[in-house]
Amino acid sequence: AQTVTQSQPEMSVQEAETVTLSCTYDTSESDYYLFWYKQPPSRQMILVIRQEAYKQQNATENRFSVNFQKAAKSFSLKISDSQLGDAAMYFCALHSGAGSYQLTFGKGTKLSVIP
Amino acid sequence: NAGVMQNPRHLVRRRGQEARLRCSPMKGHSHVYWYRQLPEEGLKFMVYLQKENIIDESGMPKERFSAEFPKEGPSILRIQQVVRGDSAAYFCASSMRNTEAFFGQGTRLTVV
């Protein structure tokens, strides 16, 4: 069985500052993918960033970057220059195994951005 | 190219009624996944379907829940004799084989 743990139920950040959201995971697979999804109040699940386990380089998408520590099974999300529109629930997710794109999600971190 | 379409967005059912949730995948996608999100929780996998086949239903409750993805038309998640504990947001995602899944906006089911 695979698990995803987000230990921070809530976080806050000042506008324009940087915040890091934590995620740890467990899987017995060697080939897997990790994701961060954003869920604003509209409920839409928006893919923020993805990381292939076989890639050593950390993924980056504009203001969003990850710190992928494979040995420690850690996958944190860093948001730089935080904006009011970044306020949302953030979910870490894991996909492993071939043949389907079934995801295992963490419980989420609610991010507030303070003007 | 429309995204994954779910309807209705909101559904209210009385205890004991049936709920039918619909999901139209993105064009060209033949794989559909259903997830349930309870309040203050992450999404939990329920079932994975390809056209006319259930591939993995390991996350489906054993009773009252069923899913289908017919050759023509949307995928349907059906909940019979709903109870208060079924109140949740239900999300559908679709993909092509072994590619990223895209999510719909979800259906919020409220059982009163």
PDB file of C-alpha atoms in Angstrom:
ATOM      1  CA  ALA A   1       0.000   0.000   0.000  1.00  0.00           C
ATOM      2  CA  GLN A   2       1.156   3.522  -0.643  1.00  0.00           C
ATOM      3  CA  THR A   3       0.609   6.502   1.625  1.00  0.00           C
ATOM      4  CA  VAL A   4       0.951  10.268   1.418  1.00  0.00           C
ATOM      5  CA  THR A   5       1.243  12.393   4.555  1.00  0.00           C
ATOM      6  CA  GLN A   6       0.863  16.146   4.828  1.00  0.00           C
ATOM      7  CA  SER A   7       1.636  17.159   8.393  1.00  0.00           C
ATOM      8  CA  GLN A   8       0.588  20.814   8.137  1.00  0.00           C
ATOM      9  CA  PRO A   9      -3.219  21.208   8.131  1.00  0.00           C
ATOM     10  CA  GLU A  10      -2.896  24.985   7.781  1.00  0.00           C
ATOM     11  CA  MET A  11      -0.205  27.457   6.780  1.00  0.00           C
ATOM     12  CA  SER A  12      -0.123  31.189   6.236  1.00  0.00           C
ATOM     13  CA  VAL A  13       2.232  33.472   4.377  1.00  0.00           C
ATOM     14  CA  GLN A  14       2.553  37.190   3.850  1.00  0.00           C
ATOM     15  CA  GLU A  15       1.976  38.395   0.331  1.00  0.00           C
ATOM     16  CA  ALA A  16       5.254  38.450  -1.664  1.00  0.00           C
ATOM     17  CA  GLU A  17       6.964  36.119   0.815  1.00  0.00           C
ATOM     18  CA  THR A  18       7.984  32.475   0.377  1.00  0.00           C
ATOM     19  CA  VAL A  19       6.296  29.464   1.937  1.00  0.00           C
ATOM     20  CA  THR A  20       7.119  25.749   1.919  1.00  0.00           C
ATOM     21  CA  LEU A  21       4.503  23.016   2.221  1.00  0.00           C
ATOM     22  CA  SER A  22       5.658  19.590   3.403  1.00  0.00           C
ATOM     23  CA  CYS A  23       4.798  16.144   2.105  1.00  0.00           C
ATOM     24  CA  THR A  24       6.181  12.694   2.825  1.00  0.00           C
ATOM     25  CA  TYR A  25       5.188   9.510   1.072  1.00  0.00           C
ATOM     26  CA  ASP A  26       5.746   5.805   1.063  1.00  0.00           C
ATOM     27  CA  THR A  27       5.699   3.370  -1.822  1.00  0.00           C
ATOM     28  CA  SER A  28       7.419   0.118  -2.648  1.00  0.00           C
ATOM     29  CA  GLU A  29       7.542   0.968  -6.353  1.00  0.00           C
ATOM     30  CA  SER A  30      10.732   2.230  -7.930  1.00  0.00           C
ATOM     31  CA  ASP A  31       8.963   4.046 -10.742  1.00  0.00           C
ATOM     32  CA  TYR A  32       6.500   6.677  -9.578  1.00  0.00           C
ATOM     33  CA  TYR A  33       5.336  10.257 -10.003  1.00  0.00           C
ATOM     34  CA  LEU A  34       4.591  12.932  -7.436  1.00  0.00           C
ATOM     35  CA  PHE A  35       2.253  15.861  -7.828  1.00  0.00           C
ATOM     36  CA  TRP A  36       1.058  18.962  -6.102  1.00  0.00           C
ATOM     37  CA  TYR A  37      -2.554  19.980  -6.787  1.00  0.00           C
ATOM     38  CA  LYS A  38      -4.221  23.234  -5.864  1.00  0.00           C
ATOM     39  CA  GLN A  39      -7.906  23.301  -4.945  1.00  0.00           C
ATOM     40  CA  PRO A  40      -9.385  26.812  -4.679  1.00  0.00           C
ATOM     41  CA  PRO A  41     -12.895  27.387  -3.314  1.00  0.00           C
ATOM     42  CA  SER A  42     -14.282  26.620  -6.775  1.00  0.00           C
ATOM     43  CA  ARG A  43     -13.290  22.988  -6.030  1.00  0.00           C
ATOM     44  CA  GLN A  44     -11.475  22.549  -9.325  1.00  0.00           C
ATOM     45  CA  MET A  45      -8.362  20.392  -8.939  1.00  0.00           C
ATOM     46  CA  ILE A  46      -5.523  22.230 -10.651  1.00  0.00           C
ATOM     47  CA  LEU A  47      -2.193  20.558 -11.288  1.00  0.00           C
ATOM     48  CA  VAL A  48       0.578  22.822  -9.983  1.00  0.00           C
ATOM     49  CA  ILE A  49       3.694  20.742 -10.554  1.00  0.00           C
ATOM     50  CA  ARG A  50       4.804  17.168 -11.151  1.00  0.00           C
ATOM     51  CA  GLN A  51       8.020  15.250 -10.493  1.00  0.00           C
ATOM     52  CA  GLU A  52       9.165  11.985 -12.017  1.00  0.00           C
ATOM     53  CA  ALA A  53      10.986   9.864  -9.440  1.00  0.00           C
ATOM     54  CA  TYR A  54      13.736   8.890 -11.869  1.00  0.00           C
ATOM     55  CA  LYS A  55      14.687  12.540 -12.420  1.00  0.00           C
ATOM     56  CA  GLN A  56      17.179  13.937  -9.932  1.00  0.00           C
ATOM     57  CA  GLN A  57      16.535  17.529 -10.924  1.00  0.00           C
ATOM     58  CA  ASN A  58      13.820  19.259  -8.939  1.00  0.00           C
ATOM     59  CA  ALA A  59      10.837  20.413 -10.998  1.00  0.00           C
ATOM     60  CA  THR A  60      10.102  24.113 -11.336  1.00  0.00           C
ATOM     61  CA  GLU A  61       7.077  25.937 -12.726  1.00  0.00           C
ATOM     62  CA  ASN A  62       7.430  29.713 -12.531  1.00  0.00           C
ATOM     63  CA  ARG A  63       7.005  30.626  -8.816  1.00  0.00           C
ATOM     64  CA  PHE A  64       6.496  27.001  -7.791  1.00  0.00           C
ATOM     65  CA  SER A  65       9.341  24.579  -7.168  1.00  0.00           C
ATOM     66  CA  VAL A  66       9.789  21.329  -5.330  1.00  0.00           C
ATOM     67  CA  ASN A  67      12.461  19.853  -3.097  1.00  0.00           C
ATOM     68  CA  PHE A  68      12.440  16.151  -3.926  1.00  0.00           C
ATOM     69  CA  GLN A  69      14.449  14.033  -1.492  1.00  0.00           C
ATOM     70  CA  LYS A  70      14.060  10.487  -2.794  1.00  0.00           C
ATOM     71  CA  ALA A  71      15.952   8.707  -0.039  1.00  0.00           C
ATOM     72  CA  ALA A  72      13.957  10.502   2.625  1.00  0.00           C
ATOM     73  CA  LYS A  73      10.711  10.107   0.622  1.00  0.00           C
ATOM     74  CA  SER A  74      10.047  13.785   0.981  1.00  0.00           C
ATOM     75  CA  PHE A  75       8.444  16.089  -1.593  1.00  0.00           C
ATOM     76  CA  SER A  76       7.954  19.677  -0.433  1.00  0.00           C
ATOM     77  CA  LEU A  77       6.463  22.549  -2.436  1.00  0.00           C
ATOM     78  CA  LYS A  78       7.961  26.018  -2.316  1.00  0.00           C
ATOM     79  CA  ILE A  79       5.881  28.988  -3.417  1.00  0.00           C
ATOM     80  CA  SER A  80       7.896  32.149  -4.013  1.00  0.00           C
ATOM     81  CA  ASP A  81       6.549  35.696  -4.181  1.00  0.00           C
ATOM     82  CA  SER A  82       3.198  34.523  -2.821  1.00  0.00           C
ATOM     83  CA  GLN A  83       0.100  36.115  -4.312  1.00  0.00           C
ATOM     84  CA  LEU A  84      -3.436  36.433  -3.000  1.00  0.00           C
ATOM     85  CA  GLY A  85      -4.572  34.014  -5.697  1.00  0.00           C
ATOM     86  CA  ASP A  86      -2.352  31.312  -4.224  1.00  0.00           C
ATOM     87  CA  ALA A  87      -4.717  30.942  -1.276  1.00  0.00           C
ATOM     88  CA  ALA A  88      -6.223  27.459  -1.569  1.00  0.00           C
ATOM     89  CA  MET A  89      -6.008  23.877  -0.359  1.00  0.00           C
ATOM     90  CA  TYR A  90      -2.869  22.152  -1.599  1.00  0.00           C
ATOM     91  CA  PHE A  91      -2.752  18.398  -2.005  1.00  0.00           C
ATOM     92  CA  CYS A  92       0.285  16.217  -2.469  1.00  0.00           C
ATOM     93  CA  ALA A  93      -0.386  13.106  -4.569  1.00  0.00           C
ATOM     94  CA  LEU A  94       1.461   9.960  -5.614  1.00  0.00           C
ATOM     95  CA  HIS A  95       1.056   7.767  -8.653  1.00  0.00           C
ATOM     96  CA  SER A  96       2.951   4.530  -8.945  1.00  0.00           C
ATOM     97  CA  GLY A  97       2.571   1.387 -11.000  1.00  0.00           C
ATOM     98  CA  ALA A  98       1.955   1.007 -14.644  1.00  0.00           C
ATOM     99  CA  GLY A  99      -1.339   0.748 -16.444  1.00  0.00           C
ATOM    100  CA  SER A 100      -3.417   3.407 -14.760  1.00  0.00           C
ATOM    101  CA  TYR A 101      -3.190   6.906 -13.405  1.00  0.00           C
ATOM    102  CA  GLN A 102      -4.747   6.204 -10.018  1.00  0.00           C
ATOM    103  CA  LEU A 103      -3.557   8.760  -7.469  1.00  0.00           C
ATOM    104  CA  THR A 104      -3.099   8.563  -3.708  1.00  0.00           C
ATOM    105  CA  PHE A 105      -3.666  11.928  -2.040  1.00  0.00           C
ATOM    106  CA  GLY A 106      -2.615  13.474   1.245  1.00  0.00           C
ATOM    107  CA  LYS A 107      -5.144  15.231   3.466  1.00  0.00           C
ATOM    108  CA  GLY A 108      -4.139  18.649   2.264  1.00  0.00           C
ATOM    109  CA  THR A 109      -2.748  21.914   3.597  1.00  0.00           C
ATOM    110  CA  LYS A 110      -4.882  25.019   3.679  1.00  0.00           C
ATOM    111  CA  LEU A 111      -2.775  27.992   2.633  1.00  0.00           C
ATOM    112  CA  SER A 112      -3.819  31.518   3.550  1.00  0.00           C
ATOM    113  CA  VAL A 113      -2.120  34.555   2.030  1.00  0.00           C
ATOM    114  CA  ILE A 114      -2.074  37.667   4.192  1.00  0.00           C
ATOM    115  CA  PRO A 115      -2.169  40.977   2.310  1.00  0.00           C
TER     116      PRO A 115
ATOM    117  CA  ASN B   1     -11.331  21.247 -26.410  1.00  0.00           C
ATOM    118  CA  ALA B   2     -13.647  21.010 -23.463  1.00  0.00           C
ATOM    119  CA  GLY B   3     -12.285  19.660 -20.226  1.00  0.00           C
ATOM    120  CA  VAL B   4     -13.786  16.938 -18.092  1.00  0.00           C
ATOM    121  CA  MET B   5     -17.449  17.760 -17.585  1.00  0.00           C
ATOM    122  CA  GLN B   6     -19.324  16.666 -14.506  1.00  0.00           C
ATOM    123  CA  ASN B   7     -22.971  17.217 -13.808  1.00  0.00           C
ATOM    124  CA  PRO B   8     -24.733  18.185 -11.827  1.00  0.00           C
ATOM    125  CA  ARG B   9     -22.427  20.483  -9.842  1.00  0.00           C
ATOM    126  CA  HIS B  10     -24.692  20.177  -6.829  1.00  0.00           C
ATOM    127  CA  LEU B  11     -27.109  17.391  -6.002  1.00  0.00           C
ATOM    128  CA  VAL B  12     -29.430  17.139  -3.027  1.00  0.00           C
ATOM    129  CA  ARG B  13     -31.044  13.831  -2.193  1.00  0.00           C
ATOM    130  CA  ARG B  14     -33.175  12.632   0.688  1.00  0.00           C
ATOM    131  CA  ARG B  15     -32.076   9.568   2.593  1.00  0.00           C
ATOM    132  CA  GLY B  16     -33.074   6.439   0.716  1.00  0.00           C
ATOM    133  CA  GLN B  17     -33.131   8.039  -2.728  1.00  0.00           C
ATOM    134  CA  GLU B  18     -30.770   7.282  -5.585  1.00  0.00           C
ATOM    135  CA  ALA B  19     -28.003   9.603  -6.770  1.00  0.00           C
ATOM    136  CA  ARG B  20     -26.622   9.537 -10.309  1.00  0.00           C
ATOM    137  CA  LEU B  21     -23.469  11.463 -11.057  1.00  0.00           C
ATOM    138  CA  ARG B  22     -22.309  11.949 -14.627  1.00  0.00           C
ATOM    139  CA  CYS B  23     -18.856  12.438 -16.073  1.00  0.00           C
ATOM    140  CA  SER B  24     -17.988  13.185 -19.686  1.00  0.00           C
ATOM    141  CA  PRO B  25     -14.253  12.660 -20.204  1.00  0.00           C
ATOM    142  CA  MET B  26     -12.054  14.857 -22.330  1.00  0.00           C
ATOM    143  CA  LYS B  27     -12.167  14.146 -26.033  1.00  0.00           C
ATOM    144  CA  GLY B  28      -9.979  11.184 -26.864  1.00  0.00           C
ATOM    145  CA  HIS B  29      -9.745   9.949 -23.281  1.00  0.00           C
ATOM    146  CA  SER B  30     -10.854   6.379 -22.696  1.00  0.00           C
ATOM    147  CA  HIS B  31      -9.860   6.041 -19.034  1.00  0.00           C
ATOM    148  CA  VAL B  32     -12.052   7.389 -16.243  1.00  0.00           C
ATOM    149  CA  TYR B  33     -11.407   7.552 -12.503  1.00  0.00           C
ATOM    150  CA  TRP B  34     -13.835   8.421  -9.729  1.00  0.00           C
ATOM    151  CA  TYR B  35     -12.692   9.899  -6.428  1.00  0.00           C
ATOM    152  CA  ARG B  36     -14.570  10.905  -3.292  1.00  0.00           C
ATOM    153  CA  GLN B  37     -13.618  13.834  -1.077  1.00  0.00           C
ATOM    154  CA  LEU B  38     -15.085  13.914   2.391  1.00  0.00           C
ATOM    155  CA  PRO B  39     -15.050  17.243   4.276  1.00  0.00           C
ATOM    156  CA  GLU B  40     -11.551  18.259   5.404  1.00  0.00           C
ATOM    157  CA  GLU B  41     -10.041  15.259   3.601  1.00  0.00           C
ATOM    158  CA  GLY B  42      -8.064  14.557   0.469  1.00  0.00           C
ATOM    159  CA  LEU B  43      -9.479  12.698  -2.492  1.00  0.00           C
ATOM    160  CA  LYS B  44      -9.870   8.957  -2.119  1.00  0.00           C
ATOM    161  CA  PHE B  45      -9.817   6.668  -5.147  1.00  0.00           C
ATOM    162  CA  MET B  46     -13.012   4.754  -5.780  1.00  0.00           C
ATOM    163  CA  VAL B  47     -12.964   3.129  -9.206  1.00  0.00           C
ATOM    164  CA  TYR B  48     -11.092   3.054 -12.494  1.00  0.00           C
ATOM    165  CA  LEU B  49     -12.918   2.286 -15.725  1.00  0.00           C
ATOM    166  CA  GLN B  50     -12.171   1.965 -19.391  1.00  0.00           C
ATOM    167  CA  LYS B  51     -14.863   1.857 -22.018  1.00  0.00           C
ATOM    168  CA  GLU B  52     -17.333  -0.893 -21.042  1.00  0.00           C
ATOM    169  CA  ASN B  53     -14.952  -2.327 -18.431  1.00  0.00           C
ATOM    170  CA  ILE B  54     -14.313  -1.869 -14.729  1.00  0.00           C
ATOM    171  CA  ILE B  55     -10.564  -2.202 -14.278  1.00  0.00           C
ATOM    172  CA  ASP B  56     -10.122  -1.516 -10.579  1.00  0.00           C
ATOM    173  CA  GLU B  57     -12.920  -0.995  -8.069  1.00  0.00           C
ATOM    174  CA  SER B  58     -10.860  -1.549  -4.955  1.00  0.00           C
ATOM    175  CA  GLY B  59     -11.963   1.778  -3.472  1.00  0.00           C
ATOM    176  CA  MET B  60     -15.686   1.309  -3.983  1.00  0.00           C
ATOM    177  CA  PRO B  61     -17.914   0.537  -1.008  1.00  0.00           C
ATOM    178  CA  LYS B  62     -19.188  -3.011  -1.342  1.00  0.00           C
ATOM    179  CA  GLU B  63     -22.857  -2.086  -1.270  1.00  0.00           C
ATOM    180  CA  ARG B  64     -25.052   0.570  -2.877  1.00  0.00           C
ATOM    181  CA  PHE B  65     -22.302   1.991  -5.120  1.00  0.00           C
ATOM    182  CA  SER B  66     -21.813   1.124  -8.770  1.00  0.00           C
ATOM    183  CA  ALA B  67     -20.106   2.678 -11.771  1.00  0.00           C
ATOM    184  CA  GLU B  68     -20.229   2.251 -15.495  1.00  0.00           C
ATOM    185  CA  PHE B  69     -18.594   3.704 -18.574  1.00  0.00           C
ATOM    186  CA  PRO B  70     -20.620   2.626 -21.596  1.00  0.00           C
ATOM    187  CA  LYS B  71     -19.420   2.546 -25.158  1.00  0.00           C
ATOM    188  CA  GLU B  72     -21.459   5.658 -25.862  1.00  0.00           C
ATOM    189  CA  GLY B  73     -22.220   8.418 -23.384  1.00  0.00           C
ATOM    190  CA  PRO B  74     -20.827   9.561 -20.071  1.00  0.00           C
ATOM    191  CA  SER B  75     -19.540   7.554 -17.169  1.00  0.00           C
ATOM    192  CA  ILE B  76     -22.094   7.196 -14.385  1.00  0.00           C
ATOM    193  CA  LEU B  77     -21.498   6.788 -10.665  1.00  0.00           C
ATOM    194  CA  ARG B  78     -24.662   5.501  -9.049  1.00  0.00           C
ATOM    195  CA  ILE B  79     -25.387   5.490  -5.337  1.00  0.00           C
ATOM    196  CA  GLN B  80     -28.507   3.667  -4.261  1.00  0.00           C
ATOM    197  CA  GLN B  81     -30.408   4.325  -1.019  1.00  0.00           C
ATOM    198  CA  VAL B  82     -28.179   7.232  -0.038  1.00  0.00           C
ATOM    199  CA  VAL B  83     -27.323   7.867   3.605  1.00  0.00           C
ATOM    200  CA  ARG B  84     -25.995  10.989   5.320  1.00  0.00           C
ATOM    201  CA  GLY B  85     -22.468   9.576   5.251  1.00  0.00           C
ATOM    202  CA  ASP B  86     -22.522   9.651   1.438  1.00  0.00           C
ATOM    203  CA  SER B  87     -22.492  13.458   1.530  1.00  0.00           C
ATOM    204  CA  ALA B  88     -19.227  14.440  -0.133  1.00  0.00           C
ATOM    205  CA  ALA B  89     -17.703  15.896  -3.275  1.00  0.00           C
ATOM    206  CA  TYR B  90     -17.294  13.334  -6.026  1.00  0.00           C
ATOM    207  CA  PHE B  91     -14.635  13.972  -8.633  1.00  0.00           C
ATOM    208  CA  CYS B  92     -14.098  12.399 -11.993  1.00  0.00           C
ATOM    209  CA  ALA B  93     -10.796  12.413 -13.848  1.00  0.00           C
ATOM    210  CA  SER B  94      -9.970  11.175 -17.325  1.00  0.00           C
ATOM    211  CA  SER B  95      -6.808  10.242 -19.183  1.00  0.00           C
ATOM    212  CA  MET B  96      -5.448   8.516 -22.183  1.00  0.00           C
ATOM    213  CA  ARG B  97      -3.479   5.386 -21.383  1.00  0.00           C
ATOM    214  CA  ASN B  98      -0.662   6.040 -18.916  1.00  0.00           C
ATOM    215  CA  THR B  99      -0.852   9.803 -19.228  1.00  0.00           C
ATOM    216  CA  GLU B 100      -1.756  12.536 -16.828  1.00  0.00           C
ATOM    217  CA  ALA B 101      -5.332  12.566 -15.581  1.00  0.00           C
ATOM    218  CA  PHE B 102      -7.401  15.752 -15.785  1.00  0.00           C
ATOM    219  CA  PHE B 103     -10.070  16.467 -13.217  1.00  0.00           C
ATOM    220  CA  GLY B 104     -13.602  17.741 -13.514  1.00  0.00           C
ATOM    221  CA  GLN B 105     -15.033  20.311 -11.127  1.00  0.00           C
ATOM    222  CA  GLY B 106     -16.751  17.711  -9.033  1.00  0.00           C
ATOM    223  CA  THR B 107     -20.316  17.075  -7.904  1.00  0.00           C
ATOM    224  CA  ARG B 108     -21.217  18.002  -4.358  1.00  0.00           C
ATOM    225  CA  LEU B 109     -23.753  15.527  -3.037  1.00  0.00           C
ATOM    226  CA  THR B 110     -25.767  16.519   0.008  1.00  0.00           C
ATOM    227  CA  VAL B 111     -28.002  13.955   1.651  1.00  0.00           C
ATOM    228  CA  VAL B 112     -30.744  15.428   3.826  1.00  0.00           C
TER     229      VAL B 112
END
